[in-house]
Coordinates of C-alpha atoms in Angstrom, one line a residue:
M1 CA 160.0 218.7 12.8
T2 CA 156.6 217.1 13.1
T3 CA 157.0 215.5 9.7
E4 CA 160.4 214.1 10.5
A5 CA 159.1 212.6 13.8
T6 CA 156.2 211.1 12.0
A7 CA 158.4 209.6 9.4
T8 CA 160.8 208.2 12.0
T9 CA 157.8 206.7 13.9
S10 CA 156.5 205.1 10.7
L11 CA 159.9 203.6 9.9
S12 CA 160.3 202.2 13.4
R13 CA 156.8 200.7 13.2
S14 CA 157.5 199.1 9.8
L15 CA 160.8 197.6 11.1
Q16 CA 159.0 196.2 14.2
Q17 CA 156.3 194.6 12.0
L18 CA 159.0 193.2 9.7
L19 CA 160.9 191.7 12.6
A20 CA 157.7 190.3 14.1
R21 CA 156.9 188.6 10.7
V22 CA 160.4 187.1 10.5
R23 CA 160.2 185.8 14.1
A24 CA 156.8 184.3 13.4
F25 CA 158.1 182.6 10.2
D26 CA 161.1 181.3 12.1
A27 CA 159.0 180.0 14.9
H28 CA 156.8 178.0 12.6
R29 CA 159.4 177.0 10.0
P30 CA 162.9 177.0 11.6
W31 CA 164.6 174.7 9.0
P32 CA 165.0 177.3 6.2
W33 CA 166.9 179.7 8.4
D34 CA 168.9 176.8 10.0
A35 CA 169.8 175.4 6.5
T36 CA 170.7 178.9 5.2
L37 CA 173.0 179.6 8.1
T38 CA 174.6 176.2 7.9
L39 CA 175.3 176.4 4.2
F40 CA 176.8 179.9 4.6
W41 CA 179.3 178.9 7.2
T42 CA 180.0 175.6 5.4
A43 CA 180.9 177.6 2.3
A44 CA 183.1 179.9 4.3
A45 CA 184.9 177.0 5.9
A46 CA 185.3 175.3 2.5
V47 CA 186.9 178.5 1.1
D48 CA 189.3 178.6 4.0
A49 CA 190.1 174.9 3.5
S50 CA 191.0 175.6 -0.1
G51 CA 194.3 177.1 1.0
G52 CA 193.7 180.1 3.2
W53 CA 194.2 178.1 6.4
R54 CA 197.9 178.0 5.7
N55 CA 198.3 181.7 6.3
T56 CA 197.6 181.2 10.1
A57 CA 198.5 177.5 10.6
P58 CA 201.5 176.6 12.7
D59 CA 202.0 173.6 10.5
P60 CA 201.1 174.2 6.8
T61 CA 202.0 170.6 5.9
V62 CA 198.7 169.1 7.3
P63 CA 197.0 166.9 4.7
S64 CA 194.2 168.6 2.7
W65 CA 191.8 165.7 3.3
L66 CA 192.1 166.2 7.1
V67 CA 191.6 170.0 6.7
V68 CA 188.4 169.5 4.6
T69 CA 187.1 166.9 7.1
L70 CA 187.7 169.2 10.1
S71 CA 186.1 172.1 8.3
L72 CA 183.0 170.1 7.6
C73 CA 182.9 168.8 11.2
L74 CA 183.1 172.4 12.4
S75 CA 180.3 173.7 10.2
L76 CA 177.7 171.1 9.3
P77 CA 176.6 170.4 12.9
L78 CA 175.4 174.0 13.2
Y79 CA 172.1 172.8 11.6
L80 CA 171.2 171.1 14.9
R81 CA 172.4 174.0 17.1
R82 CA 168.9 174.9 18.3
R83 CA 167.8 171.3 19.1
N84 CA 170.8 170.1 21.0
P85 CA 173.5 172.8 21.2
L86 CA 175.6 170.9 23.8
A87 CA 175.9 167.9 21.5
V88 CA 176.8 170.2 18.6
L89 CA 179.5 171.8 20.7
T90 CA 180.9 168.4 21.7
V91 CA 181.3 167.4 18.0
M92 CA 182.9 170.8 17.1
S93 CA 185.2 170.7 20.1
C94 CA 186.5 167.3 19.1
A95 CA 187.2 168.7 15.6
A96 CA 188.8 171.8 17.2
L97 CA 191.0 169.6 19.4
V98 CA 192.3 167.6 16.4
S99 CA 192.8 170.9 14.5
A100 CA 194.9 172.4 17.3
A101 CA 196.9 169.1 17.8
S102 CA 197.7 168.7 14.1
G103 CA 198.8 172.3 13.7
A104 CA 196.1 173.3 11.3
S105 CA 194.4 175.7 13.7
L106 CA 191.5 176.3 11.4
Q107 CA 189.6 179.6 11.6
A108 CA 186.4 177.6 11.5
G109 CA 187.0 176.8 15.2
Y110 CA 185.5 180.1 16.0
L111 CA 182.2 178.7 14.9
Q112 CA 182.0 177.2 18.4
L113 CA 180.7 180.6 19.4
V114 CA 177.3 179.8 17.8
P115 CA 176.4 176.8 20.0
V116 CA 177.8 178.6 23.1
F117 CA 175.3 181.4 22.4
H118 CA 172.5 178.9 22.1
I119 CA 173.5 177.0 25.3
A120 CA 173.4 180.3 27.2
L121 CA 170.1 181.2 25.6
T122 CA 168.1 177.9 26.0
R123 CA 169.9 175.7 28.6
P124 CA 170.3 175.9 32.4
P125 CA 173.3 177.9 33.7
R126 CA 175.1 174.7 34.7
A127 CA 175.3 173.7 31.0
L128 CA 177.8 176.6 30.6
L129 CA 180.2 174.7 32.9
W130 CA 180.1 171.7 30.6
A131 CA 180.6 174.0 27.6
S132 CA 183.7 175.5 29.4
A133 CA 185.1 171.9 29.9
L134 CA 184.7 171.3 26.1
L135 CA 186.3 174.6 25.0
L136 CA 189.4 174.5 27.2
P137 CA 191.2 171.3 25.8
P138 CA 191.6 172.6 22.2
L139 CA 192.9 176.0 23.5
L140 CA 195.4 174.5 26.0
T141 CA 196.5 171.8 23.4
G142 CA 197.3 174.5 20.8
A143 CA 199.1 176.7 23.3
V144 CA 201.3 173.8 24.6
R145 CA 202.0 172.1 21.3
F146 CA 202.6 175.2 19.2
P147 CA 203.6 178.0 21.6
R148 CA 203.7 181.5 20.1
G149 CA 204.5 184.2 22.6
S150 CA 203.1 183.8 26.1
W151 CA 200.4 181.2 26.7
D152 CA 197.9 183.8 28.0
Q153 CA 198.1 185.6 24.6
Q154 CA 196.8 182.4 23.0
V155 CA 194.2 181.4 25.5
V156 CA 192.8 184.5 27.3
P157 CA 191.5 186.4 24.2
T158 CA 189.6 183.4 22.9
L159 CA 188.1 182.6 26.3
S160 CA 187.1 186.3 26.6
S161 CA 185.2 185.9 23.3
Y162 CA 183.4 182.9 24.6
A163 CA 182.5 184.7 27.8
L164 CA 181.1 187.7 25.9
V165 CA 179.0 185.5 23.7
A166 CA 177.7 183.6 26.7
L167 CA 176.8 186.9 28.4
L168 CA 175.0 188.0 25.3
G169 CA 173.0 184.8 25.3
I170 CA 172.1 185.3 28.9
A171 CA 171.0 189.0 28.2
V172 CA 168.8 187.9 25.3
R173 CA 167.3 185.1 27.4
S174 CA 166.5 187.5 30.3
R175 CA 164.9 189.9 27.8
K176 CA 162.8 187.2 26.3
D177 CA 161.7 185.9 29.8
H178 CA 160.8 189.5 30.8
T179 CA 158.8 190.0 27.7
A180 CA 157.0 186.6 28.1
A181 CA 156.2 187.6 31.7
L182 CA 154.7 190.9 30.6
V183 CA 152.6 189.1 28.0
D184 CA 151.4 186.5 30.5
R185 CA 150.6 189.3 33.0
A186 CA 148.7 191.2 30.4
R187 CA 146.8 188.0 29.4
R188 CA 145.9 187.3 33.1
L189 CA 144.8 190.9 33.6
E190 CA 142.6 190.7 30.6
I191 CA 141.1 187.5 31.9
E192 CA 140.5 189.0 35.3
R193 CA 139.0 192.1 33.7
D194 CA 136.6 189.9 31.7
Q195 CA 135.7 188.0 34.9
E196 CA 135.1 191.3 36.8
V197 CA 132.9 192.5 34.0
R198 CA 130.8 189.3 34.1
L199 CA 130.5 189.4 37.9
A200 CA 129.5 193.0 37.8
A201 CA 126.9 192.2 35.1
A202 CA 125.6 189.3 37.1
A203 CA 125.4 191.5 40.3
E204 CA 123.6 194.2 38.3
R205 CA 121.1 191.7 36.9
T206 CA 120.4 190.4 40.4
R207 CA 119.9 193.9 41.7
I208 CA 117.6 194.8 38.8
A209 CA 115.6 191.6 39.2
R210 CA 115.2 192.4 43.0
E211 CA 114.1 195.9 42.3
M212 CA 111.6 194.8 39.6
H213 CA 110.3 192.1 42.0
D214 CA 109.8 194.7 44.8
I215 CA 108.2 197.3 42.6
I216 CA 105.9 195.1 40.4
G217 CA 105.1 192.5 43.1
H218 CA 104.0 195.1 45.7
N219 CA 102.0 197.2 43.3
L220 CA 100.2 194.2 41.7
S221 CA 99.3 193.0 45.2
V222 CA 97.9 196.4 46.1
I223 CA 95.9 196.4 42.8
T224 CA 94.6 192.9 43.5
G225 CA 93.4 193.9 46.9
L226 CA 91.7 197.0 45.6
A227 CA 90.0 195.1 42.8
D228 CA 88.7 192.5 45.2
G229 CA 87.5 195.1 47.6
G230 CA 85.9 197.1 44.8
R231 CA 84.1 194.0 43.6
Y232 CA 82.5 193.3 47.0
A233 CA 81.7 197.0 47.5
A234 CA 80.1 197.5 44.1
A235 CA 76.8 196.0 45.1
K236 CA 76.2 198.0 48.3
H237 CA 78.5 201.0 48.1
P238 CA 79.1 202.1 44.5
E239 CA 81.0 205.2 45.6
R240 CA 83.6 202.9 47.3
A241 CA 83.9 200.9 44.2
T242 CA 84.7 204.1 42.3
Q243 CA 87.3 205.0 44.9
A244 CA 88.8 201.6 44.5
L245 CA 89.0 202.0 40.7
D246 CA 90.6 205.4 41.2
A247 CA 93.2 203.9 43.5
I248 CA 93.8 201.1 41.1
G249 CA 94.5 203.6 38.3
T250 CA 96.8 205.7 40.5
T251 CA 98.7 202.6 41.7
S252 CA 99.0 201.3 38.1
R253 CA 100.4 204.6 36.9
E254 CA 102.9 204.8 39.7
A255 CA 104.1 201.2 39.0
L256 CA 104.3 201.9 35.3
A257 CA 106.3 205.1 35.9
E258 CA 108.8 203.3 38.2
L259 CA 109.2 200.4 35.7
R260 CA 109.9 202.9 32.9
R261 CA 112.5 204.6 35.0
L262 CA 114.2 201.3 35.8
L263 CA 114.2 200.1 32.2
G264 CA 115.3 203.6 31.0
V265 CA 118.5 203.2 32.9
L266 CA 119.2 200.0 31.1
R267 CA 119.0 201.5 27.6
D268 CA 122.4 202.2 26.1
D269 CA 121.1 204.9 23.8
E270 CA 119.7 206.9 26.7
Q271 CA 122.7 208.7 28.3
E272 CA 120.4 211.0 30.3
A273 CA 118.0 208.4 31.7
A274 CA 115.7 209.6 34.5
R275 CA 117.1 208.7 37.9
D276 CA 114.8 209.5 40.7
P277 CA 115.9 209.1 44.3
Q278 CA 115.4 205.7 45.9
P279 CA 112.7 205.4 48.6
T280 CA 113.7 206.3 52.1
L281 CA 112.1 206.0 55.6
A282 CA 110.2 209.2 54.8
D283 CA 108.3 207.3 52.2
L284 CA 107.0 204.7 54.6
D285 CA 103.8 206.6 55.3
T286 CA 103.0 206.7 51.5
L287 CA 103.7 203.0 51.3
I288 CA 101.4 202.1 54.3
T289 CA 98.7 204.4 53.0
G290 CA 98.6 202.5 49.7
V291 CA 98.4 199.2 51.5
R292 CA 95.6 200.5 53.7
K293 CA 93.7 201.4 50.5
A294 CA 94.1 197.9 49.3
G295 CA 92.1 196.7 52.3
L296 CA 94.8 195.7 54.9
P297 CA 94.7 197.7 58.2
V298 CA 98.3 198.6 59.1
R299 CA 99.5 200.1 62.3
L300 CA 102.9 201.9 62.3
D301 CA 104.8 202.0 65.6
L302 CA 107.8 204.3 65.6
R303 CA 110.3 204.3 68.4
D304 CA 113.1 206.8 68.0
S305 CA 116.2 207.4 70.1
P306 CA 117.5 211.0 70.4
R307 CA 121.0 209.7 70.3
A308 CA 120.6 207.6 67.2
R309 CA 122.3 208.9 64.1
P310 CA 120.4 208.9 60.7
L311 CA 120.7 205.9 58.5
T312 CA 122.6 205.9 55.2
P313 CA 120.4 206.0 52.1
G314 CA 121.3 202.4 51.3
A315 CA 120.2 201.2 54.7
Q316 CA 117.0 203.2 54.5
L317 CA 116.2 201.6 51.2
T318 CA 116.8 198.2 52.8
V319 CA 114.3 199.0 55.6
Y320 CA 111.8 200.3 53.1
R321 CA 112.0 197.3 50.7
T322 CA 111.8 194.9 53.7
V323 CA 108.6 196.5 54.9
Q324 CA 107.2 196.6 51.4
E325 CA 107.9 192.9 50.8
A326 CA 106.5 191.9 54.1
L327 CA 103.2 193.8 53.6
T328 CA 103.0 192.4 50.1
N329 CA 103.2 188.9 51.4
T330 CA 100.5 189.7 54.0
L331 CA 98.2 191.0 51.2
K332 CA 98.8 187.8 49.3
H333 CA 98.6 185.1 52.0
A334 CA 97.1 186.4 55.2
G335 CA 93.5 186.1 54.1
P336 CA 90.5 188.3 54.9
G337 CA 90.3 190.1 58.2
A338 CA 94.0 190.2 58.8
R339 CA 95.8 193.1 60.4
A340 CA 99.4 194.1 60.2
T341 CA 101.8 196.0 62.5
V342 CA 105.0 197.6 61.6
L343 CA 107.5 198.4 64.4
L344 CA 110.5 200.6 63.6
A345 CA 112.8 201.1 66.5
H346 CA 116.0 203.2 66.5
T347 CA 118.8 202.7 69.0
P348 CA 122.3 204.1 69.0
Q349 CA 123.6 200.7 68.1
E350 CA 121.1 199.3 65.5
V351 CA 117.8 199.7 63.8
R352 CA 115.1 197.0 64.4
V353 CA 112.2 196.5 62.1
E354 CA 109.4 194.0 62.9
I355 CA 106.4 193.3 60.7
T356 CA 103.7 191.0 62.0
D357 CA 100.2 190.1 60.9
T358 CA 97.2 188.3 62.4
G359 CA 96.4 186.1 59.4
A360 CA 95.6 182.5 59.4
P361 CA 98.2 180.0 60.7
A362 CA 100.9 179.4 58.0
P363 CA 100.8 176.1 56.3
A364 CA 103.7 173.6 56.5
S365 CA 105.1 174.9 53.3
P366 CA 104.6 178.6 52.9
P367 CA 102.8 179.3 49.7
G368 CA 103.9 181.7 47.0
Q369 CA 107.2 183.1 45.8
G370 CA 107.1 185.9 48.3
L371 CA 107.9 183.7 51.2
T372 CA 110.3 181.1 49.8
G373 CA 111.5 182.6 46.5
Q374 CA 112.8 185.8 45.2
G375 CA 111.2 188.0 47.9
L376 CA 112.7 186.4 51.0
T377 CA 116.0 185.9 49.2
G378 CA 116.1 189.6 48.2
M379 CA 115.4 190.7 51.7
R380 CA 118.2 188.6 53.1
E381 CA 120.6 189.8 50.5
R382 CA 119.8 193.4 51.2
A383 CA 120.3 192.8 54.9
A384 CA 123.6 191.0 54.4
L385 CA 124.9 194.0 52.4
Y386 CA 124.8 196.0 55.7
D387 CA 125.9 193.2 58.1
G388 CA 122.3 192.8 59.1
T389 CA 120.2 189.7 59.9
L390 CA 116.7 188.9 58.7
E391 CA 114.4 186.3 60.4
S392 CA 111.0 185.2 59.2
G393 CA 108.5 182.5 60.4
P394 CA 105.0 181.8 61.7
L395 CA 103.8 183.1 65.0
P396 CA 102.6 180.7 67.7
T397 CA 99.2 182.5 67.8
G398 CA 98.9 182.5 64.0
G399 CA 100.1 184.9 61.4
W400 CA 103.6 185.6 60.2
R401 CA 106.5 187.6 61.5
V402 CA 109.5 189.2 59.6
G403 CA 112.3 190.7 61.7
L404 CA 115.2 192.8 60.5
R405 CA 118.2 194.1 62.4
L406 CA 120.7 196.5 60.9
P407 CA 123.8 197.6 62.9
R408 CA 124.7 201.2 62.4
E409 CA 127.9 201.9 60.5
D410 CA 129.6 203.5 63.5
S411 CA 128.9 200.5 65.6
P412 CA 130.7 197.1 65.6
S413 CA 129.0 194.4 63.5

């Protein structure tokens, strides 16, 4: 049974491929098929004109030259049936009218079914009304001039044949339109899928760039601060210089480990890349301790509300990265002797984070990429993901302030 089903499927697939090739050939080179069809029906009409027409003709005395002329007028126009089927039907109807009026009643008159099919297939529905107006005169003329039995026996069967052919053309047209709509929909879905893939890739590249900026920028700032402090302490306090070098090594290893984890996720051949949890608010103490080792005194002020619900992991990461970026900017630009304060306040409606420092007054154009480039842009993008707002700017008394507000998910934005 399986073998028979496989054979049937293979035969069906082969037929579909053959039909597809025939359609493709006909679409690119229609004239061979048009010429073949026209020659076939012309030969059939010529055979009938050689004498067979008299078997059904009401008047067998019609001249042979007229019969041959009418047969050619009913067959040769078929070559143009796809380009202008209504004009072809007009010529054939005139020949059919003469045939019915003369009494020849040629069987080639039924070839009018071919342009009727193409009118229903390719032309607007109102074209069928014009086709009906062209088909009725020959039928009525033959029924009136050479009555045989009741008139409905001569007219109704032929009209029914025309109607069935027109319905067949409409059905084929509907099928083609449905198939074309499905193909167009599949094409648009493929385009949308490619666009979604590109947008997702761009968003992922932005996220990775932001993470790398936060990780590398912060750790390099800490290392720079430790190196500067160790250089000044080396002359008077060698033990502090040693501590600074140890801290530099620890910070460098941590930055390298985080960078390896981030790049490991990007490798296609590593299906089981290491994925450590992202930093949360519980890691703020570790972050601030590292900044203090780099030489920046930082005070952490926590204000919790007993009714405040815990933040989601994504919101906690946003708070952590904002504090990290703000302290990194302070290390870079605040100058010696600066101090920083981190205020983290929880309320039932929102979370407020404020990082201030006592550095020198900010210049007219804030230096460094941390204030005007990727750092500030990354903080604002993170805040916008959670309907939050981020403000930054110089303080009137000197120094810099970064403020973040994140509404809680169970509160209106």
